[in-house]
PDB file of N, CA and C in Angstrom:
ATOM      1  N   UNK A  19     -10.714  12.918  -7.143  1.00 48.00           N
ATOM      2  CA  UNK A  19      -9.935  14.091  -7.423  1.00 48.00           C
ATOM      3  C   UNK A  19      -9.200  13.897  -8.742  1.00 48.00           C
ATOM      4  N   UNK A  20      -9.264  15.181  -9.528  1.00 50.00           N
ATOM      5  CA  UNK A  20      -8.431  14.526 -11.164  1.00 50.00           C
ATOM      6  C   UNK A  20      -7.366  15.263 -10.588  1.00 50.00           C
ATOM      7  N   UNK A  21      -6.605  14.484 -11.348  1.00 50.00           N
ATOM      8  CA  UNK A  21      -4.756  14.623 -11.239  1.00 50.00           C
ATOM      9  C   UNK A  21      -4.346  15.240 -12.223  1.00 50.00           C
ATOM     10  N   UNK A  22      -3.464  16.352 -12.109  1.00 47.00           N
ATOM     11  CA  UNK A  22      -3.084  17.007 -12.888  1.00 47.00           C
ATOM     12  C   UNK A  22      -1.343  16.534 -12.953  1.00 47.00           C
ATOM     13  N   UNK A  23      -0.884  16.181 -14.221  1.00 57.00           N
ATOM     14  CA  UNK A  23       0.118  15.931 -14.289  1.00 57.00           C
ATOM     15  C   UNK A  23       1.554  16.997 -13.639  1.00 57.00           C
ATOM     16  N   UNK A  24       1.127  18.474 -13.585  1.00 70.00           N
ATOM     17  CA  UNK A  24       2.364  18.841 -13.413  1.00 70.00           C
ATOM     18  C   UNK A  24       2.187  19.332 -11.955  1.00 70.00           C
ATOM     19  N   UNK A  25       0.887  18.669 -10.705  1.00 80.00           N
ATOM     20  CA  UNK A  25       1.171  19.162  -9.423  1.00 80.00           C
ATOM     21  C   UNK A  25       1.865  18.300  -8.745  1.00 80.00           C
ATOM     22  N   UNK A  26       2.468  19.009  -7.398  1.00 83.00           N
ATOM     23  CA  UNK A  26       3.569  18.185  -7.253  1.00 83.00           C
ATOM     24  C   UNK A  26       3.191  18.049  -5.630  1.00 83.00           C
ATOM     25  N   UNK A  27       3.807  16.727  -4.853  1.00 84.00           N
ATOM     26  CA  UNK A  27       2.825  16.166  -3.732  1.00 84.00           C
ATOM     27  C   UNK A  27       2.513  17.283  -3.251  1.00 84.00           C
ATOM     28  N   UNK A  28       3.286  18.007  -2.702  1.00 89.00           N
ATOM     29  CA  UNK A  28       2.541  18.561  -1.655  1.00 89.00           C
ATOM     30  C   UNK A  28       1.196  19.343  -1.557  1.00 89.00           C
ATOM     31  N   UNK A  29       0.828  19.691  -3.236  1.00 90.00           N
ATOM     32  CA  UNK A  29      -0.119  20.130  -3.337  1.00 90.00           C
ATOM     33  C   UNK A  29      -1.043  19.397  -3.970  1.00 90.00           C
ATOM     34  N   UNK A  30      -0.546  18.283  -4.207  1.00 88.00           N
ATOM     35  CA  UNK A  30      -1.645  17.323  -3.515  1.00 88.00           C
ATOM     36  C   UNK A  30      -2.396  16.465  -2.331  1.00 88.00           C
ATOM     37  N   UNK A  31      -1.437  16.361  -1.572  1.00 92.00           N
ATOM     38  CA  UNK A  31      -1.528  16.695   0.247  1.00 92.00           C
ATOM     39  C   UNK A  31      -2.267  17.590   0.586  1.00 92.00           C
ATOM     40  N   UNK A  32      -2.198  18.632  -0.168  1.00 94.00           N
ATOM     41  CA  UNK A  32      -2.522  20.080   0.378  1.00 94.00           C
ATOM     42  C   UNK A  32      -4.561  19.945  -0.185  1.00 94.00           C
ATOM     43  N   UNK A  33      -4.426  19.585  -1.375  1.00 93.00           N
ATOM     44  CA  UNK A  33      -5.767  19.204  -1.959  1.00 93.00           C
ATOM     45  C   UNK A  33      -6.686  18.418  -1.076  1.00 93.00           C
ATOM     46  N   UNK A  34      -5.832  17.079  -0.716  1.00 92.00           N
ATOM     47  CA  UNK A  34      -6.948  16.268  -0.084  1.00 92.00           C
ATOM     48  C   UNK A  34      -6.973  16.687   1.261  1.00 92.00           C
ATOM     49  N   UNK A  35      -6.278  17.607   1.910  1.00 94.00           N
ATOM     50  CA  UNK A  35      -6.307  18.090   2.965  1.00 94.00           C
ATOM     51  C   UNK A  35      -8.158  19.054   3.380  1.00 94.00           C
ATOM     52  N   UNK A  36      -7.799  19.756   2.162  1.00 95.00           N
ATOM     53  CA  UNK A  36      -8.532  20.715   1.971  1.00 95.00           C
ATOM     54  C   UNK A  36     -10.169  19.871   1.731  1.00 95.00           C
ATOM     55  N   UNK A  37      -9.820  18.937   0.691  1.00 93.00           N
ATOM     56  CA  UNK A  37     -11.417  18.321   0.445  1.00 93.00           C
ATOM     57  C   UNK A  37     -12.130  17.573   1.618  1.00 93.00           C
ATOM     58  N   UNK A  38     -11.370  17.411   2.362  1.00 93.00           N
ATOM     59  CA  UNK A  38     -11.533  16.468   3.719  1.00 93.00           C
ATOM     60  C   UNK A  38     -11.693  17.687   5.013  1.00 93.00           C
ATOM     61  N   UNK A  39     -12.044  18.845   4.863  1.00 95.00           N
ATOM     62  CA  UNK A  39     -12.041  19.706   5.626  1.00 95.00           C
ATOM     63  C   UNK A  39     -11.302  20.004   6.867  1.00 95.00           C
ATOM     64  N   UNK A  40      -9.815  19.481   6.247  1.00 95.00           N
ATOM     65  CA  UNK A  40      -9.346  19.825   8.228  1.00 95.00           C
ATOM     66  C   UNK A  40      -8.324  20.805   7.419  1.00 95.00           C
ATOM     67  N   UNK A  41      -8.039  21.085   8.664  1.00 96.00           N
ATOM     68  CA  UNK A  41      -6.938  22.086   8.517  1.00 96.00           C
ATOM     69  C   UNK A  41      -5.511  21.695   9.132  1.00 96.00           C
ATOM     70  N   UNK A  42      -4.528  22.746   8.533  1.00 95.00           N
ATOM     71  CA  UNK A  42      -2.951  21.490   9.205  1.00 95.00           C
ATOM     72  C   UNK A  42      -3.187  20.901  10.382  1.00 95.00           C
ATOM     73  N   UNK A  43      -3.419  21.825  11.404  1.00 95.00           N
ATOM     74  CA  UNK A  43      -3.126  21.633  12.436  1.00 95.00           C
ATOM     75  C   UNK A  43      -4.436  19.822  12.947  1.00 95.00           C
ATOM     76  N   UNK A  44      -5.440  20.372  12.078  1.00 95.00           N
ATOM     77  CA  UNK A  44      -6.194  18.383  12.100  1.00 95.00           C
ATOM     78  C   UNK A  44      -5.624  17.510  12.061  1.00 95.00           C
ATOM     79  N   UNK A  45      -4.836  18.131  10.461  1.00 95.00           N
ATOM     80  CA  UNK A  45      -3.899  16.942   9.693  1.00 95.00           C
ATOM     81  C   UNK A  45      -2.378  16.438  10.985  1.00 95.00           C
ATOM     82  N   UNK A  46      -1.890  17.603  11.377  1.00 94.00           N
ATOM     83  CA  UNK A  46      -0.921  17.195  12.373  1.00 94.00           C
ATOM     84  C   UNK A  46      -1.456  16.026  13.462  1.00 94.00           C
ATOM     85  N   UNK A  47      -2.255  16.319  14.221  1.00 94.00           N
ATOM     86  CA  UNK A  47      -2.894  15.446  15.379  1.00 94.00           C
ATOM     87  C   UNK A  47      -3.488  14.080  14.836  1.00 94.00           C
ATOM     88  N   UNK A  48      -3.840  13.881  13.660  1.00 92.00           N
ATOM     89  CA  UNK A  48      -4.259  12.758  13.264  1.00 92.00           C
ATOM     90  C   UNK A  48      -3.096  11.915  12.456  1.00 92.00           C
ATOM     91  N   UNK A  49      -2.201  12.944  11.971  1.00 91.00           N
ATOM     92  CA  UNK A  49      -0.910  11.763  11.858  1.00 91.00           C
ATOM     93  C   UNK A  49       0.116  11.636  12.883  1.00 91.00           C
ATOM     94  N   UNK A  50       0.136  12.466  13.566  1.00 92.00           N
ATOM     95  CA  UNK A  50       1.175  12.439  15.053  1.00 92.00           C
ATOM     96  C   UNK A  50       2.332  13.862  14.465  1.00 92.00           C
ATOM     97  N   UNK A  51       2.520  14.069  13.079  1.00 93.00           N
ATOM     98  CA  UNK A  51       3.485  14.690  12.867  1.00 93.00           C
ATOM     99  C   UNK A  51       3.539  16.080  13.318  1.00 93.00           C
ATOM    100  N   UNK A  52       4.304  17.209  13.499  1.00 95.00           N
ATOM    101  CA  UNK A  52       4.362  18.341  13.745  1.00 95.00           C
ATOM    102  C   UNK A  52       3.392  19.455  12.670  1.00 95.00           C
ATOM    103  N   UNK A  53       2.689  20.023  12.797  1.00 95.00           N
ATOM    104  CA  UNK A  53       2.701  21.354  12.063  1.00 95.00           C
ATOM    105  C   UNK A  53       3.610  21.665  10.957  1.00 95.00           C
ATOM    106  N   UNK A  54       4.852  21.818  11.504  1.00 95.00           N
ATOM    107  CA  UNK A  54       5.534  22.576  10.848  1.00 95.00           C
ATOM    108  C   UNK A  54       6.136  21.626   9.250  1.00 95.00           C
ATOM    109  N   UNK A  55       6.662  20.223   9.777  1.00 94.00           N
ATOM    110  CA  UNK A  55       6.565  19.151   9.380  1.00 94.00           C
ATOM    111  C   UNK A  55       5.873  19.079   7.906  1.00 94.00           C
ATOM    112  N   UNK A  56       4.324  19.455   8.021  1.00 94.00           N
ATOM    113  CA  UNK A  56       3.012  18.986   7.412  1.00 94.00           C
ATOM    114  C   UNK A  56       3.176  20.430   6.371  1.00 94.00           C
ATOM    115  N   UNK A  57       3.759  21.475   6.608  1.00 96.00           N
ATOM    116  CA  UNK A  57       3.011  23.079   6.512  1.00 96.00           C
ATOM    117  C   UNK A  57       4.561  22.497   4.809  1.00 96.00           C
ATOM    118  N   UNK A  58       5.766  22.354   5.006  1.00 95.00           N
ATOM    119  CA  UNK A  58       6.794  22.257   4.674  1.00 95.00           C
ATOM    120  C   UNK A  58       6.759  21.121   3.395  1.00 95.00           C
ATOM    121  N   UNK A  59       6.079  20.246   3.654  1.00 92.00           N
ATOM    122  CA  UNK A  59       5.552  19.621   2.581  1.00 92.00           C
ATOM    123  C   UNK A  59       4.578  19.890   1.359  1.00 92.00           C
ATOM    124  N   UNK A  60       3.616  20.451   2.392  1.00 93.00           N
ATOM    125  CA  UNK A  60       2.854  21.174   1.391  1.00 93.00           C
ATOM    126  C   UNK A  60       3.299  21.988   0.277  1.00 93.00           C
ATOM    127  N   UNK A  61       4.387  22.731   0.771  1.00 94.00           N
ATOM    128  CA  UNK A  61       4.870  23.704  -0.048  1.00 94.00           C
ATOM    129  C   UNK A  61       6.133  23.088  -0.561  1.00 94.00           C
ATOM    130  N   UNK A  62       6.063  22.008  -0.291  1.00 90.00           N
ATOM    131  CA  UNK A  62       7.591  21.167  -1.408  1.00 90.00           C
ATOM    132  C   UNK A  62       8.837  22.034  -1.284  1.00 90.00           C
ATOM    133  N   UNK A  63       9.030  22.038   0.109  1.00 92.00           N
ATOM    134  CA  UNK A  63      10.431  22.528   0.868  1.00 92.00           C
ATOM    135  C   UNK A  63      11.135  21.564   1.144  1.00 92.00           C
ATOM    136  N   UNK A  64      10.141  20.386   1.754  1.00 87.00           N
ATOM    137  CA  UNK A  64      11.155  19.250   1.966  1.00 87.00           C
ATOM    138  C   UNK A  64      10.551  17.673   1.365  1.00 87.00           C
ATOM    139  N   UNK A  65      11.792  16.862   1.052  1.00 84.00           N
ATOM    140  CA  UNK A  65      11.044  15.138   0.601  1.00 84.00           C
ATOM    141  C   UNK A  65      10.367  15.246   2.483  1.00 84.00           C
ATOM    142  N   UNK A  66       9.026  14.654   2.356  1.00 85.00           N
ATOM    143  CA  UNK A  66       8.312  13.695   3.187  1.00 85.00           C
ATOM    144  C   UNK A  66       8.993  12.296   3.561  1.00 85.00           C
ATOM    145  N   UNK A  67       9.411  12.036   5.208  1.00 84.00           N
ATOM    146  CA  UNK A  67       9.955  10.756   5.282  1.00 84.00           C
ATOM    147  C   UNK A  67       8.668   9.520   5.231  1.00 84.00           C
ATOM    148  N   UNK A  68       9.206   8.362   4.418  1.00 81.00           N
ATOM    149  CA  UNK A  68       8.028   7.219   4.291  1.00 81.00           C
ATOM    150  C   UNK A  68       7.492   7.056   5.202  1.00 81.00           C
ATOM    151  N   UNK A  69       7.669   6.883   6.579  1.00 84.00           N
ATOM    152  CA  UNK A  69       6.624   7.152   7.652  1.00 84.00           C
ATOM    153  C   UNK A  69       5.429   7.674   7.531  1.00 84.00           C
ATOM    154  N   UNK A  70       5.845   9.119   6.859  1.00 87.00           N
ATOM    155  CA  UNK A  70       4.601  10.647   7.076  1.00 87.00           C
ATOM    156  C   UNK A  70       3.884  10.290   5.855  1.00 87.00           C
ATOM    157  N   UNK A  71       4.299   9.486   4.500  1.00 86.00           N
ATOM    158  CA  UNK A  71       3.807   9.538   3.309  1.00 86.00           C
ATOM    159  C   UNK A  71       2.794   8.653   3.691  1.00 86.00           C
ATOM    160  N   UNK A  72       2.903   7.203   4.493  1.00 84.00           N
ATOM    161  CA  UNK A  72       2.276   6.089   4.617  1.00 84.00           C
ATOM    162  C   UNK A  72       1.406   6.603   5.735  1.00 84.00           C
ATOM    163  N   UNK A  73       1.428   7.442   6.560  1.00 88.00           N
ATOM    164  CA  UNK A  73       0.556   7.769   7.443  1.00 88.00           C
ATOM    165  C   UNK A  73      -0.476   8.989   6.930  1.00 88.00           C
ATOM    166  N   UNK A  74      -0.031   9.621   5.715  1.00 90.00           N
ATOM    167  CA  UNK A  74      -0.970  10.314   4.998  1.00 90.00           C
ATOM    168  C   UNK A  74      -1.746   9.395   4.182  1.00 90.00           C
ATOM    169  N   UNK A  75      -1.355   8.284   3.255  1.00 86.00           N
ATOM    170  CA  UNK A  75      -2.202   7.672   2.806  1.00 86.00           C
ATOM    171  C   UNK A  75      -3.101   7.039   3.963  1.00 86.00           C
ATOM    172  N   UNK A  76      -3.340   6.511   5.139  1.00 87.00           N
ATOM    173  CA  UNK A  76      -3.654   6.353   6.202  1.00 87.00           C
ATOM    174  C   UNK A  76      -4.822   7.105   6.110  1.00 87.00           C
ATOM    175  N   UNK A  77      -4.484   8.219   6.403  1.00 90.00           N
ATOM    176  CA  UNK A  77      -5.236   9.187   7.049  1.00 90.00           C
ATOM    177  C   UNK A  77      -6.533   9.771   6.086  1.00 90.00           C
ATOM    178  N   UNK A  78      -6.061   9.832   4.699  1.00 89.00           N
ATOM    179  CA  UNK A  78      -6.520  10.094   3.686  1.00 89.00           C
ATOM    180  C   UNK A  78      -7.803   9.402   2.555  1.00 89.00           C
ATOM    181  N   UNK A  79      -7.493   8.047   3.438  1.00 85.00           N
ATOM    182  CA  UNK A  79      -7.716   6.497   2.962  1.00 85.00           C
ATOM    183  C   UNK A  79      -7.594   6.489   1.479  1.00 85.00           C
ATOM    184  N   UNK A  80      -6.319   6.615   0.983  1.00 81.00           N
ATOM    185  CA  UNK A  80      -5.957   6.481  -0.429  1.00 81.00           C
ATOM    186  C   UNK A  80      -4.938   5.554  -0.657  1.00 81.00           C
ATOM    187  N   UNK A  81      -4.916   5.129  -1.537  1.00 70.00           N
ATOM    188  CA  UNK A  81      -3.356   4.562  -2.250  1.00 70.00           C
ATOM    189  C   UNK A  81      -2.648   5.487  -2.406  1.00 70.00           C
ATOM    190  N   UNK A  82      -1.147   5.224  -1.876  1.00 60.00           N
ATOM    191  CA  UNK A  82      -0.289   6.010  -2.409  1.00 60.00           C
ATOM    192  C   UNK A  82       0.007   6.320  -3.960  1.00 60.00           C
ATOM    193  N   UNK A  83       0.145   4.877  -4.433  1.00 55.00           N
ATOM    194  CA  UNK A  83       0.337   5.187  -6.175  1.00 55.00           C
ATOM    195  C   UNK A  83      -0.534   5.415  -6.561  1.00 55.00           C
ATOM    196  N   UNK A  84      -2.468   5.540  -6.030  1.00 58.00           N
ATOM    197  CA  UNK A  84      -2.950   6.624  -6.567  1.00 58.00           C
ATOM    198  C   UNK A  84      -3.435   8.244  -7.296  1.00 58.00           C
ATOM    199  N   UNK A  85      -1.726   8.297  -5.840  1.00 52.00           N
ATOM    200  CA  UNK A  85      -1.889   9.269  -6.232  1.00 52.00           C
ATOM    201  C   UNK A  85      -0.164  10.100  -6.445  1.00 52.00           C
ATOM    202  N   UNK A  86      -0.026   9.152  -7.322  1.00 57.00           N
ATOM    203  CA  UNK A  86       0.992   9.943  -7.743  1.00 57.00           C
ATOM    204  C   UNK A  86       1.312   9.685  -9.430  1.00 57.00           C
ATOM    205  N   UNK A  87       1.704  10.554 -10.032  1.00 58.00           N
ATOM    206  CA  UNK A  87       1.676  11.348 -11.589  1.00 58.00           C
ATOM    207  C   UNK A  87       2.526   9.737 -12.466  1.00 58.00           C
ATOM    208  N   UNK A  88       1.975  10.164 -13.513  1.00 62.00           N
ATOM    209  CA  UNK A  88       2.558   8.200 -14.357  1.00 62.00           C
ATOM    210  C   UNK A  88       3.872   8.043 -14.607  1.00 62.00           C
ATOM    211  N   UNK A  89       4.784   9.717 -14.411  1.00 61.00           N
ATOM    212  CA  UNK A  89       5.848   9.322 -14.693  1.00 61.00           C
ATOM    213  C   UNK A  89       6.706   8.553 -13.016  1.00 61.00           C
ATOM    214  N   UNK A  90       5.913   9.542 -11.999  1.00 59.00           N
ATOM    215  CA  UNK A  90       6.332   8.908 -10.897  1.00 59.00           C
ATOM    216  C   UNK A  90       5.874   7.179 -10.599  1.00 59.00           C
ATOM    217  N   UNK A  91       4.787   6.650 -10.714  1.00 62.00           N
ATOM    218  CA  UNK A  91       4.328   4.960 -11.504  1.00 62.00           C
ATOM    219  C   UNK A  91       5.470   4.580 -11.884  1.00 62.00           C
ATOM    220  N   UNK A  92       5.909   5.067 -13.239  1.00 65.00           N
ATOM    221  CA  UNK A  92       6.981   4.137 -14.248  1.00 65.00           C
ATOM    222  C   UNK A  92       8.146   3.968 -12.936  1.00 65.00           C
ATOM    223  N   UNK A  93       8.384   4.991 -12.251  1.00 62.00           N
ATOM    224  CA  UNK A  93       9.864   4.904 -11.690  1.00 62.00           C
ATOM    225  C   UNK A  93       9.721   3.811 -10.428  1.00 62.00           C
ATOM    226  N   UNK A  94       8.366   4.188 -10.032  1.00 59.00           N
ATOM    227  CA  UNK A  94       7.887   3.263  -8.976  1.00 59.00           C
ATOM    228  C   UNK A  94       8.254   1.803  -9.572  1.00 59.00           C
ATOM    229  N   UNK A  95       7.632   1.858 -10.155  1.00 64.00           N
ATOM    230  CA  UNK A  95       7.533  -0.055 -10.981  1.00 64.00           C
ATOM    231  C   UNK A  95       8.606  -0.522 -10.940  1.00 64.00           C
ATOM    232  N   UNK A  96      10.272   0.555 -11.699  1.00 62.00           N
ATOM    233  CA  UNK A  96      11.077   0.463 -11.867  1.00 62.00           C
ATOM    234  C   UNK A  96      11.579   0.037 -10.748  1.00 62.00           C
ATOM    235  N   UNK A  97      11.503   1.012  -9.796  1.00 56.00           N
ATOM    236  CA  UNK A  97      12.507   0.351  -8.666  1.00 56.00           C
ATOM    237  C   UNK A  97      11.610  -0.891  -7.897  1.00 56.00           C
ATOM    238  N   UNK A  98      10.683  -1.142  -7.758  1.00 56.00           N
ATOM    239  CA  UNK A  98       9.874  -2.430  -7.559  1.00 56.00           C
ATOM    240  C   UNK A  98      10.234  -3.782  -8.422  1.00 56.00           C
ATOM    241  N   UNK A  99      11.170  -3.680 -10.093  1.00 56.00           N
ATOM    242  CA  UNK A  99      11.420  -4.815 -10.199  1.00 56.00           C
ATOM    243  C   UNK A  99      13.479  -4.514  -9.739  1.00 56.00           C
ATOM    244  N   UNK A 100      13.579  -3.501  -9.396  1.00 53.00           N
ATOM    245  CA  UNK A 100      14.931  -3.692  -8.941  1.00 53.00           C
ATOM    246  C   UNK A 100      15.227  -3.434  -7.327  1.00 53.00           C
ATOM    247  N   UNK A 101      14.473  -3.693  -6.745  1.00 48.00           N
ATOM    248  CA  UNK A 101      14.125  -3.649  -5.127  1.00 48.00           C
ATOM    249  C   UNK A 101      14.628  -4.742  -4.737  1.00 48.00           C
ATOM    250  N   UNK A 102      15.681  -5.582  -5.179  1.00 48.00           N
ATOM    251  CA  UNK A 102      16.234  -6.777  -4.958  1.00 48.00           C
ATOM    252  C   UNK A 102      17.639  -6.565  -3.997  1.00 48.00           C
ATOM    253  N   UNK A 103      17.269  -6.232  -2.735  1.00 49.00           N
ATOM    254  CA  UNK A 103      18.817  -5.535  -1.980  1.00 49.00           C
ATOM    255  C   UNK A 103      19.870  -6.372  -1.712  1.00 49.00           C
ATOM    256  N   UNK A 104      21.155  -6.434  -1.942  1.00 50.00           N
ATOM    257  CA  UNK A 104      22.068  -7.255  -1.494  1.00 50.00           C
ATOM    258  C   UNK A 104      22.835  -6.606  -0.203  1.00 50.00           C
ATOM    259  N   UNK A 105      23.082  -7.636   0.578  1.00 50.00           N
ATOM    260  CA  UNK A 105      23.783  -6.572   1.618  1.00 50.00           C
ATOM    261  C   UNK A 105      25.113  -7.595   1.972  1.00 50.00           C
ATOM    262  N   UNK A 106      26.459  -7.454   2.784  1.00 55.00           N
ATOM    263  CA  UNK A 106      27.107  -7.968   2.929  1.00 55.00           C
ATOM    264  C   UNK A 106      26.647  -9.787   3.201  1.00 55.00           C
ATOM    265  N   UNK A 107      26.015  -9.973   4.176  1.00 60.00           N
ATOM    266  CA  UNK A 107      25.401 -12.001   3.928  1.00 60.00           C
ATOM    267  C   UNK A 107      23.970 -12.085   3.201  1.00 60.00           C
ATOM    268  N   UNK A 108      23.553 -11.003   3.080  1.00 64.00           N
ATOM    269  CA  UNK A 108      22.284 -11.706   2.669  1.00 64.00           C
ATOM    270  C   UNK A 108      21.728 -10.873   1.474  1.00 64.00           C
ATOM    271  N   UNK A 109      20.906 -11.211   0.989  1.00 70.00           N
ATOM    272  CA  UNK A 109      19.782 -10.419  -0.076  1.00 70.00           C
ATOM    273  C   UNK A 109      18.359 -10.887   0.260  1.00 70.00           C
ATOM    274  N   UNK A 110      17.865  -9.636  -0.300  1.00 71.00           N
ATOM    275  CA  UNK A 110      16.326  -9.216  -0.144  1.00 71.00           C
ATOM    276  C   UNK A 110      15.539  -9.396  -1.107  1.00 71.00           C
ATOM    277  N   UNK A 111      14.142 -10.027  -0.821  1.00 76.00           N
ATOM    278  CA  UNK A 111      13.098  -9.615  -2.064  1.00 76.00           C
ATOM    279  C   UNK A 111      12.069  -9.323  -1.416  1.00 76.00           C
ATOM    280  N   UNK A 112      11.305  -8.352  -2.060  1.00 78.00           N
ATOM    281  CA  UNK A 112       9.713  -8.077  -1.413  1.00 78.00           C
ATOM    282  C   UNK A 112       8.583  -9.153  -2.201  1.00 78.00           C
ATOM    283  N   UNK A 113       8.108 -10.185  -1.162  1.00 83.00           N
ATOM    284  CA  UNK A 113       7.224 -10.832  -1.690  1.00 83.00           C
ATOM    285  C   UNK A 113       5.344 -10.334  -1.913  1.00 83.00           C
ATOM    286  N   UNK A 114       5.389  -9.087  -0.888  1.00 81.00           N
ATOM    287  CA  UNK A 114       4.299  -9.105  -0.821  1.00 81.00           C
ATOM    288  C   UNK A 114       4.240  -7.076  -1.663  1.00 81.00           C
ATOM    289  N   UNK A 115       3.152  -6.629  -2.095  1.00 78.00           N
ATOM    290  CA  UNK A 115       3.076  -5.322  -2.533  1.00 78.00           C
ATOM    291  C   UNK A 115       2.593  -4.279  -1.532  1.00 78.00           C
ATOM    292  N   UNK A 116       3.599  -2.966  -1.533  1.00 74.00           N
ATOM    293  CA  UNK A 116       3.122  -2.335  -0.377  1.00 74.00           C
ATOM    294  C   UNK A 116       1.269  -1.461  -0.911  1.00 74.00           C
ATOM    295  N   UNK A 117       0.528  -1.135   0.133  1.00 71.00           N
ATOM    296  CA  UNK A 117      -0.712  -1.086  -0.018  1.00 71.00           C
ATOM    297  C   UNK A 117      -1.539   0.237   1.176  1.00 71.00           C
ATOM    298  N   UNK A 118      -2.366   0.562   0.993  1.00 63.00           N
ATOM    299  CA  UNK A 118      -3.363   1.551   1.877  1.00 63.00           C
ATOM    300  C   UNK A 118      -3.245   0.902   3.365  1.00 63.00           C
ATOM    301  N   UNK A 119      -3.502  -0.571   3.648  1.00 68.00           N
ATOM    302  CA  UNK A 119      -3.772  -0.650   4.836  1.00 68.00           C
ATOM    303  C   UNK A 119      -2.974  -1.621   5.199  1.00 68.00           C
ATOM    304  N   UNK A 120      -1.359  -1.827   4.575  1.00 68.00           N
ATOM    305  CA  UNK A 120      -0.856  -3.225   4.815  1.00 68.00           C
ATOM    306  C   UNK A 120       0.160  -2.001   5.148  1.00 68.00           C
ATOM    307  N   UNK A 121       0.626  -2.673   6.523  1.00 69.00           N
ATOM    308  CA  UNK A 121       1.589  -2.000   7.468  1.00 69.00           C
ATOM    309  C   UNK A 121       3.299  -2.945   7.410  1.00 69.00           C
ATOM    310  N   UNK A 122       2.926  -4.213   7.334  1.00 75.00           N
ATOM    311  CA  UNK A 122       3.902  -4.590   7.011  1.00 75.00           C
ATOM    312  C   UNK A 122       3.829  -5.835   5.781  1.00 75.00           C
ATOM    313  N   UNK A 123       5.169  -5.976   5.139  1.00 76.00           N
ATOM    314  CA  UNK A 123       5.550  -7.062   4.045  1.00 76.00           C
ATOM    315  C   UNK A 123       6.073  -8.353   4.234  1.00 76.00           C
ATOM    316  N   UNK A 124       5.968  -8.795   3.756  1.00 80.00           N
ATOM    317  CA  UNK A 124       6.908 -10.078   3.796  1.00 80.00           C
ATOM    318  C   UNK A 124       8.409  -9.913   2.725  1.00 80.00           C
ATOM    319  N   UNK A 125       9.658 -10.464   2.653  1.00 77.00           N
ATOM    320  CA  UNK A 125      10.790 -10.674   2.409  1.00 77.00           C
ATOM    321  C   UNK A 125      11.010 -11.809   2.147  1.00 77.00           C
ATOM    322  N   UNK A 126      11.852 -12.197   1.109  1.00 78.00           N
ATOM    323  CA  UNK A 126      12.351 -13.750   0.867  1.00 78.00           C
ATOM    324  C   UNK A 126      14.058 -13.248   1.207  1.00 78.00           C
ATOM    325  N   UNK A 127      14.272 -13.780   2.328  1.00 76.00           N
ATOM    326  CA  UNK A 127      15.957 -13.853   2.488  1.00 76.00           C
ATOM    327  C   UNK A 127      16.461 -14.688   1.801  1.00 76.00           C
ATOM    328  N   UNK A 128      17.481 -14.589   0.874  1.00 73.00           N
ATOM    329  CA  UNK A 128      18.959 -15.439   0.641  1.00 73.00           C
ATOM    330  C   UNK A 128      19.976 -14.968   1.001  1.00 73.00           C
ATOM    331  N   UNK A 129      20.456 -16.361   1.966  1.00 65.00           N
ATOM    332  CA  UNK A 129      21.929 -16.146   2.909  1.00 65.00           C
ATOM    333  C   UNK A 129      23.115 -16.514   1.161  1.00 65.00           C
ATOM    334  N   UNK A 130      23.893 -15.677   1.284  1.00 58.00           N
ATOM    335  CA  UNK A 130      25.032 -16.094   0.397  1.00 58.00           C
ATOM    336  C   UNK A 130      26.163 -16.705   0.771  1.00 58.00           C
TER     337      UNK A 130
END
């Protein structure tokens, strides 16, 4: 699918929805999410929670940062080298990169 820089997810959701021949209500039952949920995204009413995004790439069998526009990439990257969380005892690093079929990461804890 070529990417057009100024569409925005949901109608790209809405694209691979369409090239993959189902219709919402497919798309609902095969990610668990609601209809209404799925219909609302499409039309970029609401942010998608990471759950529904990672279960569309899922479903879709795509990379997420495939498919999303270079300025959204740069910001990605961005917060990927500042994804370093501190929290009251401890801090976070992501050792491993999130991916199509990797459900979970690994973390390097430091206790402070």
């Amino acid at each position: 699918m070529k990417k057009n820089k100024k569409e925005s997810f949901g109608q790209r959701i809405r694209a691979l929805r369409k090239k993959k021949g189902m219709s919402i209500e497919d798309l609902a039952l095969e990610t668990g999410y609601p209809m209404g949920l799925i219909e609302q995204v499409e039309k970029d009413e609401c942010v998608p929670p990471v759950s529904l995004v990672l279960q569309l790439s899922q479903t879709f069998k795509v990379d997420v940062e495939d498919n999303i526009s270079e300025e959204e990439q740069r910001a990605s990257k961005k917060r990927t080298r500042s994804h370093k969380k501190r929290l009251d005892a401890y801090a976070y690093t992501p050792l491993t990169r999130p991916g199509m079929d990797k459900h979970l990461r690994a973390f390097m804890l430091l206790y402070c």
